């Protein structure tokens, strides 16, 4: 049964021994503080006629409870390691957070900073929370993802506590607070994250549901009638109810106290509020995402006892009311620092390891743990299995890694020797020190949680996420936010092409890579063999502020004679030539990626005496950042015809090549070798198509390069011609 927390009205109840007890604070000052937040919300959105005033006004008491009484943080050192973390999943309500950061005494959040909200002059008061500004843990706003981020923060905190805490030394014992709205709970990623949090019994996670029953379109009764408390309780949460969250500060504080004291399950505080409270537009969609209007702002000010002619007013009494949190934060950090110094004496090895991890880097020399090329298997091996070599070499040794998969641990080779699963100890499946995480079939929440884990503190946790490549499309939005924030995860997308074979077209990615290649600050890597796979891991781990997705084959590929992990760092490099490159330039360059590089090499051998170079291009984005001269020399720009070979859509290849051998349909269900022949990637077909293309460009025996914008699809219609009517279905 859910707990119901009810009380009378705004009061001076204290939830912290350093804050004056109930009755010591004038209730009128408390009420003034809450109303000041409301008026500021109306004023600041009206100043530049943009933003979201409704939640600021309706949830003001929740903010006061959090920043004045409940959360442990130091506003003068926003990065203090053992602070509570706060995630505003309902990111449109960011002004509510900004106002409380100002009142709490964060140096960067001056009144002038608040005035930049929706201001064309820009500033730190962004239209949604952005990770780079003090007091903001993650960039949020695409509803629901903040719940997954908070899940990741809670996992990180639990894992670090289980790894480093010792009797009398709770070096990690913080809480993770997540503020959600109706939209966060309607989005699927929010449900995925809540489900996993409940299963993992993360009692350091407290979710605050601002239930104002209004979205942009108006009342949610038109689209959302779930019994949310019952549903979340069924997921394993301790559910607490507050029925007047607009005004009942006492009830909110009591609920938060109970949530902090709960053991063995996360807490969900269901708080009913009135959006736009105090305005005549309250309880309507009009109060959600637009300025109220000058007349309405004046009305709100008069209602709450403010002068309508004055803007951005914060009475001295409100500053005085919040002022104790500055000393409280300083005292909390000082006490922790003293404990940590003693911890260093009592547990020097753990202290040294934790201190090293706080740098956000792996220890020097980690690349030496990866086996040299001479120790790699020479027989054909799937690159997904080759990735497992890196996992086995690094993850058991370095506690920085938390590996996991969406129900495909052994298929994606993220399991490792001696692994312990990250699970509640009560289940018998593992414990919180474990670093193998079963995400279940929740790809979106998996990557959202990975963003949170890496953001926990300076990238000290490196999450590994894995699934079939086709399922990464479920997580694309979280990948985008990870790239935007500059956090790092190692993504593994296996079964990456028609080489999946009998799994069929649902699992054979065609166009997915185009998105990831276009995504700023994101590494999509398609390695050709085991040596390039290890190079891909080096690139991914060197990129401290860039997420990576490696696309890996199900089918075996040979270890190539001239593959070179060091050259993977260039994005592309010549890997084979069928002539002596010291004596002449190539006439033809074949660019290939992943499991098609060896096919390009074999085709090049048959294309002799046509002088042919094969270039492996595992990372387009990294190659694009190389000096122009390197790029020109690698592709023999202006000297040779260039053909790209890849069983994905051709989009993007025109910037490098004159033609491509690419897919133009979805795949089929058949053995992978059958599909390679059917879709035109057999060695003889490559030779035939490329030869015809080269001959079509000869004039008087000389190759004439196509003009700008000319690009040919060498396999257009090929599969349809050879497959028969069944291809029409796809």
XYZ file of C-alpha atoms in Angstrom:
730
model
C 0.000 0.000 0.000
C 1.272 3.480 -0.834
C 2.152 5.784 2.017
C 0.091 8.970 2.271
C 1.824 12.032 3.644
C -0.496 14.881 4.503
C -0.190 18.005 6.631
C -1.643 21.431 6.952
C 0.116 24.212 5.104
C 3.442 25.887 4.535
C 5.487 25.547 7.705
C 8.974 25.813 9.146
C 9.564 22.063 9.388
C 13.253 21.213 9.163
C 14.659 18.031 7.689
C 18.265 18.709 8.664
C 19.797 19.074 12.137
C 21.820 22.085 11.001
C 18.632 23.929 10.007
C 16.405 25.471 12.675
C 13.641 23.123 13.840
C 9.958 23.500 13.170
C 8.646 26.679 14.709
C 12.006 28.438 14.643
C 11.309 29.916 11.215
C 8.453 32.340 10.713
C 5.897 30.532 8.526
C 5.283 33.808 6.743
C 8.916 33.928 5.599
C 8.572 30.378 4.316
C 5.439 31.287 2.442
C 7.156 34.389 1.084
C 10.023 32.254 -0.237
C 7.649 29.968 -2.129
C 5.664 32.876 -3.528
C 8.867 34.666 -4.552
C 9.773 31.672 -6.720
C 6.323 31.820 -8.307
C 6.516 35.514 -9.085
C 10.038 35.172 -10.475
C 8.777 32.422 -12.772
C 6.061 34.690 -14.109
C 8.391 37.688 -14.380
C 11.353 35.990 -16.064
C 9.307 34.222 -18.717
C 7.481 37.433 -19.505
C 10.706 39.446 -19.846
C 11.530 37.884 -23.213
C 8.131 36.303 -23.817
C 9.354 32.739 -23.782
C 9.793 29.711 -21.586
C 7.695 27.672 -19.206
C 6.224 29.470 -16.188
C 3.630 26.894 -15.144
C 5.806 24.327 -13.367
C 7.885 27.045 -11.694
C 4.721 28.376 -10.097
C 3.070 25.066 -9.312
C 6.143 23.217 -8.009
C 7.737 26.081 -6.068
C 7.237 24.340 -2.725
C 8.924 21.187 -4.061
C 11.962 23.264 -5.009
C 12.129 24.889 -1.603
C 11.927 21.477 0.068
C 14.776 20.156 -2.064
C 17.295 22.990 -2.034
C 16.499 24.479 1.403
C 16.044 21.284 3.388
C 16.703 17.972 1.721
C 19.596 17.796 -0.717
C 23.205 17.562 0.387
C 25.408 19.802 -1.727
C 27.875 22.661 -1.453
C 26.852 25.642 -3.601
C 30.398 27.037 -3.348
C 31.837 23.824 -4.793
C 29.272 22.388 -7.205
C 31.594 19.473 -8.106
C 32.078 18.130 -4.583
C 32.316 14.369 -5.071
C 29.844 13.123 -2.453
C 27.094 15.622 -3.238
C 23.567 14.496 -3.961
C 22.819 14.481 -7.681
C 19.701 16.156 -9.064
C 18.294 15.451 -12.523
C 15.515 17.553 -14.005
C 14.026 15.067 -16.437
C 11.211 17.541 -17.098
C 13.822 19.860 -18.577
C 11.354 22.460 -19.821
C 10.991 23.451 -16.149
C 14.647 24.535 -15.988
C 13.824 28.057 -14.802
C 12.496 26.453 -11.604
C 15.928 24.885 -11.079
C 17.843 28.030 -12.026
C 15.919 30.137 -9.502
C 16.713 27.707 -6.700
C 20.395 27.564 -7.671
C 20.443 31.349 -7.345
C 18.688 31.345 -3.981
C 20.973 28.563 -2.718
C 24.046 30.703 -3.364
C 25.757 29.239 -6.431
C 28.201 31.938 -7.472
C 27.520 31.595 -11.201
C 23.756 31.884 -10.764
C 23.429 35.604 -10.135
C 20.217 37.522 -10.689
C 21.734 38.760 -13.926
C 22.276 35.140 -14.979
C 18.589 34.457 -14.354
C 17.660 37.414 -16.532
C 19.387 35.707 -19.463
C 16.666 33.037 -19.553
C 15.282 33.112 -23.118
C 17.329 36.258 -23.622
C 18.785 36.749 -27.128
C 22.104 37.694 -25.495
C 22.450 34.065 -24.328
C 24.054 32.907 -21.085
C 24.006 29.989 -18.702
C 20.233 30.053 -18.224
C 19.636 27.873 -21.272
C 16.155 26.961 -22.473
C 16.708 23.440 -21.117
C 19.345 22.314 -18.577
C 22.826 21.963 -20.061
C 25.517 19.868 -18.405
C 28.345 22.375 -18.651
C 26.831 24.883 -16.223
C 27.296 24.744 -12.403
C 24.681 22.734 -10.555
C 23.435 21.007 -13.718
C 24.347 17.321 -13.774
C 23.062 16.409 -17.250
C 21.536 17.941 -20.360
C 17.837 17.056 -20.365
C 14.634 18.094 -22.028
C 13.746 15.264 -24.364
C 11.243 13.891 -21.896
C 11.928 10.628 -20.135
C 15.660 10.421 -20.750
C 16.412 12.121 -17.448
C 14.867 9.127 -15.679
C 17.356 6.854 -17.439
C 20.171 9.297 -16.626
C 19.187 9.202 -12.949
C 19.133 5.409 -13.109
C 22.726 5.542 -14.346
C 23.757 7.953 -11.601
C 22.189 5.665 -8.992
C 23.977 2.614 -10.446
C 27.271 4.510 -10.382
C 26.788 5.582 -6.784
C 25.839 2.083 -5.630
C 28.768 0.501 -7.441
C 31.292 2.977 -6.068
C 29.905 2.630 -2.550
C 30.061 -1.164 -2.688
C 33.612 -1.004 -4.050
C 35.174 1.612 -1.785
C 33.123 2.122 1.368
C 34.595 0.627 4.534
C 33.268 0.439 8.113
C 33.165 3.993 9.480
C 34.133 5.332 6.058
C 31.047 5.914 3.883
C 32.976 7.790 1.203
C 30.018 7.400 -1.178
C 26.568 7.660 0.415
C 24.666 10.241 -1.601
C 21.140 10.284 -2.990
C 20.014 10.681 -6.578
C 16.947 12.904 -7.015
C 14.990 12.963 -10.255
C 12.134 15.364 -11.003
C 9.677 14.047 -13.585
C 6.472 15.230 -15.161
C 3.627 13.556 -16.972
C 5.539 13.437 -20.238
C 8.514 11.622 -18.697
C 6.182 8.861 -17.562
C 4.441 8.582 -20.912
C 7.677 8.206 -22.872
C 8.787 4.603 -23.147
C 12.332 5.288 -21.975
C 10.979 6.511 -18.644
C 9.086 3.268 -18.161
C 12.132 1.201 -19.138
C 14.282 3.046 -16.607
C 11.767 2.813 -13.756
C 11.335 -0.907 -14.369
C 15.071 -1.577 -14.190
C 15.533 0.680 -11.151
C 12.842 -1.242 -9.321
C 14.396 -4.574 -10.224
C 17.821 -3.416 -9.045
C 16.317 -2.150 -5.758
C 18.219 1.128 -5.951
C 17.260 2.705 -2.640
C 19.517 5.678 -3.333
C 17.150 6.821 -6.098
C 14.243 9.148 -5.320
C 11.878 10.061 -8.157
C 9.642 13.089 -7.626
C 6.548 13.099 -9.834
C 5.111 16.572 -10.344
C 1.594 15.483 -11.226
C -0.060 18.631 -12.556
C -2.143 16.723 -15.131
C -1.479 19.262 -17.883
C 0.698 19.121 -20.993
C 1.044 21.439 -23.975
C -2.214 20.181 -25.446
C -4.102 20.633 -22.189
C -5.495 18.081 -19.750
C -3.770 14.699 -19.847
C -7.158 13.123 -19.201
C -7.535 13.073 -22.978
C -4.577 10.687 -23.404
C -3.281 9.347 -20.091
C -5.395 7.646 -17.430
C -2.866 5.243 -15.896
C -2.906 4.602 -12.170
C 0.700 5.721 -11.961
C 1.190 5.025 -8.259
C -0.083 1.462 -8.618
C 2.035 0.869 -11.698
C 5.244 2.163 -10.157
C 4.563 0.268 -6.930
C 4.264 -2.890 -9.017
C 7.708 -2.102 -10.439
C 9.175 -2.325 -6.951
C 9.131 1.280 -5.720
C 8.184 2.628 -2.339
C 5.400 4.996 -3.351
C 4.590 8.078 -1.270
C 1.613 10.358 -1.906
C 1.355 14.110 -1.368
C -2.021 15.570 -2.293
C -1.352 19.300 -1.991
C 2.136 19.728 -3.337
C 1.342 23.269 -4.386
C 1.276 24.587 -0.836
C 1.926 21.821 1.691
C 5.652 22.133 2.278
C 5.435 20.111 5.481
C 3.949 17.112 3.682
C 6.559 17.314 0.927
C 9.411 17.368 3.444
C 7.955 14.450 5.389
C 7.655 12.407 2.202
C 11.236 13.187 1.254
C 12.408 12.234 4.744
C 10.686 8.887 4.417
C 12.136 8.361 0.946
C 15.670 9.021 2.215
C 15.165 6.537 5.036
C 13.783 3.791 2.797
C 15.980 0.735 2.375
C 15.779 -1.996 -0.226
C 13.808 -0.185 -2.904
C 13.781 3.141 -4.752
C 11.182 5.740 -3.819
C 8.583 7.469 -5.938
C 6.971 10.574 -4.451
C 3.698 11.288 -6.234
C 3.015 14.983 -5.667
C -0.118 16.675 -7.027
C 0.373 20.312 -7.974
C -1.523 23.049 -9.785
C 0.345 24.237 -12.860
C 0.571 28.032 -13.094
C -0.709 28.395 -9.533
C -1.836 31.941 -8.794
C -2.608 32.807 -12.387
C -6.088 32.837 -13.866
C -4.585 30.447 -16.440
C -3.743 27.841 -13.816
C -4.674 24.250 -14.620
C -4.600 24.919 -18.370
C -2.227 24.224 -21.227
C -1.796 27.983 -21.612
C 0.181 28.060 -18.358
C 2.601 25.377 -19.527
C 4.857 26.687 -22.264
C 4.249 30.382 -22.907
C 4.594 33.654 -21.066
C 1.450 34.576 -19.168
C 1.097 38.123 -20.536
C 1.718 41.449 -18.833
C -1.760 41.745 -17.335
C -1.609 38.236 -15.937
C 1.840 38.768 -14.424
C 0.529 41.905 -12.690
C -2.418 39.888 -11.384
C -0.078 37.204 -9.996
C 2.080 39.794 -8.254
C -0.893 41.452 -6.610
C -2.273 38.081 -5.498
C 0.980 37.201 -3.749
C 1.547 40.667 -2.279
C 4.189 41.982 -4.678
C 4.324 45.386 -6.340
C 3.147 44.937 -9.971
C 5.418 47.789 -11.082
C 8.610 46.077 -9.881
C 10.335 43.191 -11.657
C 12.688 40.437 -10.497
C 12.161 41.188 -6.813
C 13.713 38.916 -4.173
C 13.125 40.186 -0.625
C 16.104 40.141 1.738
C 14.192 37.818 4.030
C 14.139 35.168 1.307
C 17.897 35.382 0.854
C 18.285 35.109 4.635
C 15.995 32.084 4.640
C 18.217 30.239 2.134
C 21.537 31.477 3.499
C 22.109 28.597 6.008
C 22.531 26.103 3.169
C 25.887 27.696 2.287
C 27.403 26.943 5.689
C 25.697 23.568 5.805
C 27.255 22.628 2.457
C 30.687 23.826 3.505
C 30.435 21.857 6.759
C 29.298 18.713 4.970
C 32.186 18.890 2.520
C 34.712 19.666 5.255
C 33.543 16.678 7.290
C 33.786 14.468 4.226
C 37.259 15.762 3.377
C 38.449 14.983 6.905
C 36.996 11.490 6.689
C 38.568 10.949 3.251
C 41.969 12.026 4.567
C 41.700 9.466 7.362
C 40.447 6.904 4.840
C 43.691 7.449 2.919
C 45.647 6.399 6.001
C 43.483 3.405 6.875
C 42.884 2.169 3.319
C 45.686 3.550 1.142
C 45.223 1.169 -1.796
C 41.527 1.936 -2.163
C 42.160 5.653 -1.687
C 44.814 5.660 -4.397
C 42.605 3.737 -6.804
C 39.599 5.975 -6.228
C 41.740 9.102 -6.555
C 43.130 7.846 -9.848
C 39.626 7.166 -11.140
C 38.581 10.697 -10.270
C 40.908 11.858 -13.061
C 38.500 10.303 -15.565
C 41.306 8.399 -17.292
C 42.646 4.868 -17.279
C 46.072 4.373 -15.683
C 49.061 4.900 -17.937
C 50.072 1.845 -19.920
C 46.634 0.344 -20.365
C 47.217 -0.135 -24.105
C 49.955 -2.602 -23.238
C 47.263 -4.883 -21.837
C 45.850 -5.397 -25.324
C 47.531 -8.345 -27.063
C 49.850 -7.526 -29.989
C 48.858 -8.448 -33.520
C 51.147 -11.449 -33.447
C 49.065 -12.952 -30.627
C 45.720 -12.563 -32.399
C 43.921 -15.512 -34.005
C 44.907 -15.940 -37.653
C 41.873 -17.978 -38.642
C 38.685 -16.204 -39.704
C 36.904 -14.756 -36.699
C 33.845 -12.560 -36.253
C 34.792 -9.056 -35.187
C 32.232 -9.294 -32.366
C 34.361 -12.100 -30.944
C 37.528 -10.082 -31.520
C 35.989 -7.292 -29.436
C 35.697 -9.829 -26.652
C 39.508 -10.005 -26.633
C 39.598 -6.343 -25.581
C 36.878 -6.898 -22.991
C 38.771 -9.808 -21.448
C 42.040 -7.862 -21.458
C 40.737 -4.653 -19.884
C 37.513 -5.061 -17.941
C 38.651 -7.569 -15.278
C 41.729 -5.444 -14.527
C 40.215 -1.949 -14.417
C 37.250 -1.199 -12.162
C 36.450 1.825 -14.326
C 34.375 -0.402 -16.613
C 30.770 -1.485 -16.144
C 29.869 -3.823 -18.997
C 26.382 -4.750 -20.034
C 24.046 -5.760 -22.789
C 20.405 -5.718 -23.754
C 19.862 -9.443 -23.172
C 22.796 -10.452 -25.403
C 25.756 -10.742 -23.032
C 27.383 -13.811 -24.574
C 26.356 -13.029 -28.146
C 28.082 -9.633 -27.993
C 31.035 -10.997 -25.993
C 30.845 -8.528 -23.114
C 31.053 -11.290 -20.509
C 34.436 -11.581 -18.840
C 36.444 -13.854 -16.578
C 35.551 -13.640 -12.907
C 32.612 -11.326 -13.522
C 30.147 -10.470 -10.774
C 26.739 -9.211 -11.808
C 25.514 -5.812 -10.653
C 22.447 -6.892 -8.681
C 20.874 -6.302 -5.318
C 22.594 -8.667 -2.868
C 19.157 -9.777 -1.686
C 18.469 -11.509 -5.004
C 21.382 -13.916 -4.853
C 22.342 -13.013 -8.440
C 25.283 -10.775 -7.515
C 25.952 -7.592 -5.567
C 26.422 -3.869 -6.131
C 30.178 -4.205 -6.580
C 29.458 -6.249 -9.706
C 30.391 -4.803 -13.084
C 28.331 -6.973 -15.421
C 24.947 -5.353 -15.878
C 21.936 -7.094 -17.397
C 19.813 -4.323 -18.879
C 17.143 -6.667 -20.164
C 15.507 -5.738 -23.450
C 15.740 -2.007 -22.771
C 18.159 -0.501 -25.309
C 17.009 3.098 -24.908
C 17.291 3.045 -21.117
C 20.623 1.214 -21.400
C 22.291 4.062 -23.270
C 20.489 6.745 -21.240
C 21.792 5.075 -18.079
C 25.278 4.894 -19.599
C 25.172 8.668 -20.106
C 24.324 9.064 -16.433
C 27.048 6.685 -15.274
C 29.748 8.490 -17.212
C 28.472 11.891 -16.085
C 28.531 10.845 -12.421
C 31.950 12.369 -11.816
C 34.442 13.335 -14.464
C 33.961 10.154 -16.503
C 35.297 7.889 -13.759
C 32.973 5.103 -14.929
C 33.243 3.840 -18.509
C 30.050 2.010 -19.480
C 30.045 -0.671 -22.171
C 26.671 -1.147 -23.879
C 25.892 -3.846 -26.403
C 23.139 -5.168 -28.617
C 22.592 -6.117 -32.238
C 23.197 -3.099 -34.442
C 19.585 -3.088 -35.643
C 18.411 -2.559 -32.063
C 20.616 0.488 -31.603
C 17.988 2.439 -33.512
C 15.922 2.262 -30.321
C 18.737 4.120 -28.540
C 19.518 6.756 -31.175
C 18.103 9.636 -29.150
C 20.220 8.734 -26.123
C 23.280 8.467 -28.384
C 22.555 11.959 -29.648
C 22.321 13.384 -26.126
C 25.503 11.569 -25.109
C 27.319 13.190 -28.019
C 25.798 16.566 -27.175
C 26.903 16.338 -23.543
C 30.372 15.029 -24.350
C 30.073 11.930 -22.183
C 31.630 8.615 -23.127
C 30.291 5.116 -23.508
C 31.614 2.183 -25.523
C 28.828 0.870 -27.733
C 28.991 -2.493 -29.482
C 26.529 -3.113 -32.330
C 26.955 -6.658 -33.554
C 25.365 -8.542 -36.467
C 25.960 -5.409 -38.480
C 25.019 -6.261 -42.066
C 23.496 -8.796 -44.428
C 26.041 -11.122 -42.840
C 23.373 -11.746 -40.195
C 21.932 -14.084 -42.800
C 18.913 -16.090 -41.700
C 17.828 -13.521 -39.104
C 16.484 -11.653 -42.082
C 15.832 -8.054 -43.122
C 14.502 -6.981 -39.717
C 18.013 -7.462 -38.341
C 20.017 -6.357 -41.381
C 20.795 -2.677 -40.951
C 20.824 -0.677 -44.184
C 20.522 3.042 -43.377
C 21.287 3.234 -39.643
C 24.964 4.133 -40.093
C 24.074 7.322 -41.970
C 22.597 8.810 -38.797
C 25.561 7.947 -36.603
C 28.071 9.179 -39.176
C 26.237 12.496 -39.401
C 26.058 12.897 -35.616
C 28.547 15.491 -34.300
C 31.016 14.299 -31.661
C 30.245 10.630 -32.226
C 32.535 7.842 -33.395
C 30.987 5.167 -35.590
C 33.726 2.583 -36.128
C 33.489 -0.399 -38.478
C 36.712 -2.402 -38.023
C 37.905 -4.864 -40.661
C 39.529 -7.550 -38.504
C 40.767 -8.339 -34.996
C 43.696 -5.904 -35.278
C 41.418 -3.032 -36.299
C 39.002 -3.981 -33.510
C 41.747 -3.379 -30.955
C 42.525 -0.095 -32.694
C 38.854 0.801 -32.400
C 38.994 0.165 -28.651
C 42.033 2.427 -28.415
C 40.244 5.210 -30.284
C 37.137 4.831 -28.127
C 39.073 4.946 -24.873
C 41.276 7.836 -25.969
C 38.137 9.881 -26.733
C 37.245 10.934 -23.179
C 34.395 13.202 -24.251
C 33.012 11.319 -27.250
C 30.729 8.279 -27.332
C 31.605 5.405 -29.657
C 29.612 2.726 -31.433
C 31.570 -0.112 -33.014
C 29.677 -2.100 -35.623
C 30.820 -5.699 -35.585
C 30.278 -8.752 -37.753
C 28.583 -12.014 -36.936
C 30.474 -13.831 -39.703
C 34.180 -14.560 -39.632
C 36.763 -12.338 -41.316
C 40.473 -13.120 -41.766
C 43.278 -11.304 -40.016
C 44.618 -9.024 -42.748
C 48.334 -8.867 -43.426
C 48.608 -5.083 -43.380
C 45.891 -4.102 -40.887
C 47.296 -1.765 -38.256
C 45.635 -0.625 -35.038
C 47.795 2.495 -34.937
C 46.510 3.578 -38.343
C 42.898 3.169 -37.216
C 43.552 6.407 -35.317
C 43.769 8.127 -38.730
C 40.245 7.063 -39.635
C 41.382 5.523 -42.951
C 44.616 4.186 -44.403
C 45.929 2.163 -47.387
C 45.812 -1.516 -46.461
C 46.739 -3.221 -49.758
C 47.961 -2.496 -53.280
C 48.341 -4.901 -56.193
C 51.416 -3.057 -57.492
C 54.542 -1.391 -56.155
C 53.286 1.937 -54.821
C 56.806 3.333 -54.769
C 56.846 3.426 -58.565
C 53.432 4.822 -59.544
C 50.129 6.245 -58.395
C 47.024 4.069 -58.357
C 44.494 4.176 -61.183
C 41.762 2.870 -58.898
C 41.119 3.134 -55.161
C 38.663 0.781 -53.473
C 37.425 2.085 -50.117
C 35.878 -0.555 -47.908
C 34.829 -0.933 -44.288
C 34.435 -3.768 -41.839
C 33.776 -7.252 -43.140
C 34.047 -6.085 -46.769
C 37.687 -4.990 -46.574
C 38.993 -8.508 -47.185
C 36.591 -8.801 -50.131
C 38.017 -5.586 -51.576
C 41.546 -6.959 -51.136
C 40.680 -10.185 -52.945
C 38.987 -8.222 -55.734
C 42.040 -5.960 -56.069
C 44.220 -9.004 -56.633
C 42.020 -10.011 -59.572
C 41.907 -6.470 -60.976
C 45.625 -6.469 -61.793
C 47.222 -5.140 -63.952
C 44.867 -2.227 -63.194
C 46.851 -0.450 -60.500
C 44.540 -0.758 -57.513
C 44.872 0.412 -53.930
C 42.529 -0.726 -51.145
C 41.803 1.742 -48.361
C 40.230 0.633 -45.095
C 38.065 3.428 -43.691
C 36.806 2.336 -40.269
C 35.978 5.875 -39.029
C 34.825 8.511 -41.505
C 34.598 11.279 -38.896
C 38.198 10.795 -37.752
C 39.465 10.650 -41.336
C 37.666 13.932 -42.015
C 39.731 15.591 -39.287
C 43.077 14.550 -40.758
C 45.209 17.123 -42.595
C 44.110 17.726 -46.175
C 47.376 16.396 -47.557
C 46.938 13.065 -45.775
C 43.394 12.740 -47.100
C 44.454 13.596 -50.656
C 47.342 11.131 -50.635
C 45.293 8.326 -49.073
C 42.506 8.547 -51.659
C 44.791 9.591 -54.521
C 42.513 12.555 -55.042
C 42.595 13.841 -58.613
C 44.673 10.867 -59.766
C 42.474 7.782 -59.451
C 38.904 6.604 -59.712
C 37.481 5.838 -56.268
C 34.807 3.219 -55.548
C 33.295 2.591 -52.087
C 32.243 -0.938 -51.139
C 29.856 -1.346 -48.220
C 26.578 -3.311 -47.828
C 24.723 -0.343 -46.400
C 23.024 2.593 -48.087
C 25.323 4.764 -50.195
C 24.381 8.017 -48.466
C 27.555 9.943 -47.628
C 29.975 8.085 -49.872
C 29.798 10.722 -52.621
C 32.111 12.942 -50.542
C 34.895 10.375 -50.905
C 34.162 8.308 -54.009
C 33.053 8.530 -57.640
C 30.879 5.431 -57.294
C 29.725 2.908 -54.721
C 28.640 -0.684 -54.415
C 25.852 -0.205 -51.902
C 22.484 -1.619 -50.907
C 19.301 -0.184 -52.366
C 16.736 -2.488 -50.780
C 16.193 -4.201 -47.476
C 17.766 -7.616 -47.108
C 16.418 -11.161 -47.180
C 16.436 -14.262 -45.007
C 19.119 -16.589 -46.338
C 22.608 -17.849 -45.466
C 25.066 -14.965 -45.389
C 27.201 -16.220 -48.287
C 24.066 -16.539 -50.411
C 23.152 -12.957 -49.565
C 26.608 -11.629 -50.389
C 26.383 -13.205 -53.812
C 22.765 -12.178 -54.310
C 23.331 -8.517 -53.450
C 26.478 -8.183 -55.535
C 29.295 -8.543 -53.009
C 30.792 -11.744 -54.348
C 34.440 -11.269 -55.318
C 33.803 -11.905 -59.006
C 30.870 -9.494 -59.057
C 32.976 -6.772 -57.460
C 35.638 -7.317 -60.106
C 33.070 -7.280 -62.914
C 31.242 -4.144 -61.785
C 34.366 -2.161 -60.969
C 36.047 -3.159 -64.238
C 33.059 -1.994 -66.267
C 32.998 1.280 -64.353
C 36.697 1.883 -65.012
C 36.363 1.072 -68.703
C 33.409 3.443 -68.992
C 35.722 6.263 -67.914
C 38.485 5.589 -70.436
C 38.876 8.014 -73.299
C 41.592 7.225 -75.823
C 42.980 4.692 -73.370
C 43.226 7.134 -70.474
C 40.981 7.284 -67.420
C 39.047 10.553 -67.228
C 37.817 11.342 -63.734
C 34.137 12.287 -63.305
C 33.195 15.880 -62.648
C 31.996 17.338 -59.382
C 28.630 15.921 -58.371
C 28.833 12.882 -60.624
C 28.290 9.697 -58.609
C 27.280 6.251 -59.805
C 25.542 3.400 -58.011
C 27.144 0.268 -59.431
C 24.681 -2.176 -57.890
C 21.453 -0.302 -58.546
C 18.902 -2.943 -59.529
C 21.429 -5.781 -59.303
C 19.835 -7.699 -56.432
C 16.328 -7.369 -57.870
C 17.509 -8.712 -61.204
C 19.113 -11.775 -59.627
C 16.747 -12.537 -56.775
C 13.454 -12.886 -58.544
C 10.018 -11.788 -57.307
C 10.669 -12.486 -53.597
C 12.804 -9.345 -53.349
C 9.775 -7.266 -54.278
C 8.501 -7.907 -50.753
C 11.371 -5.884 -49.333
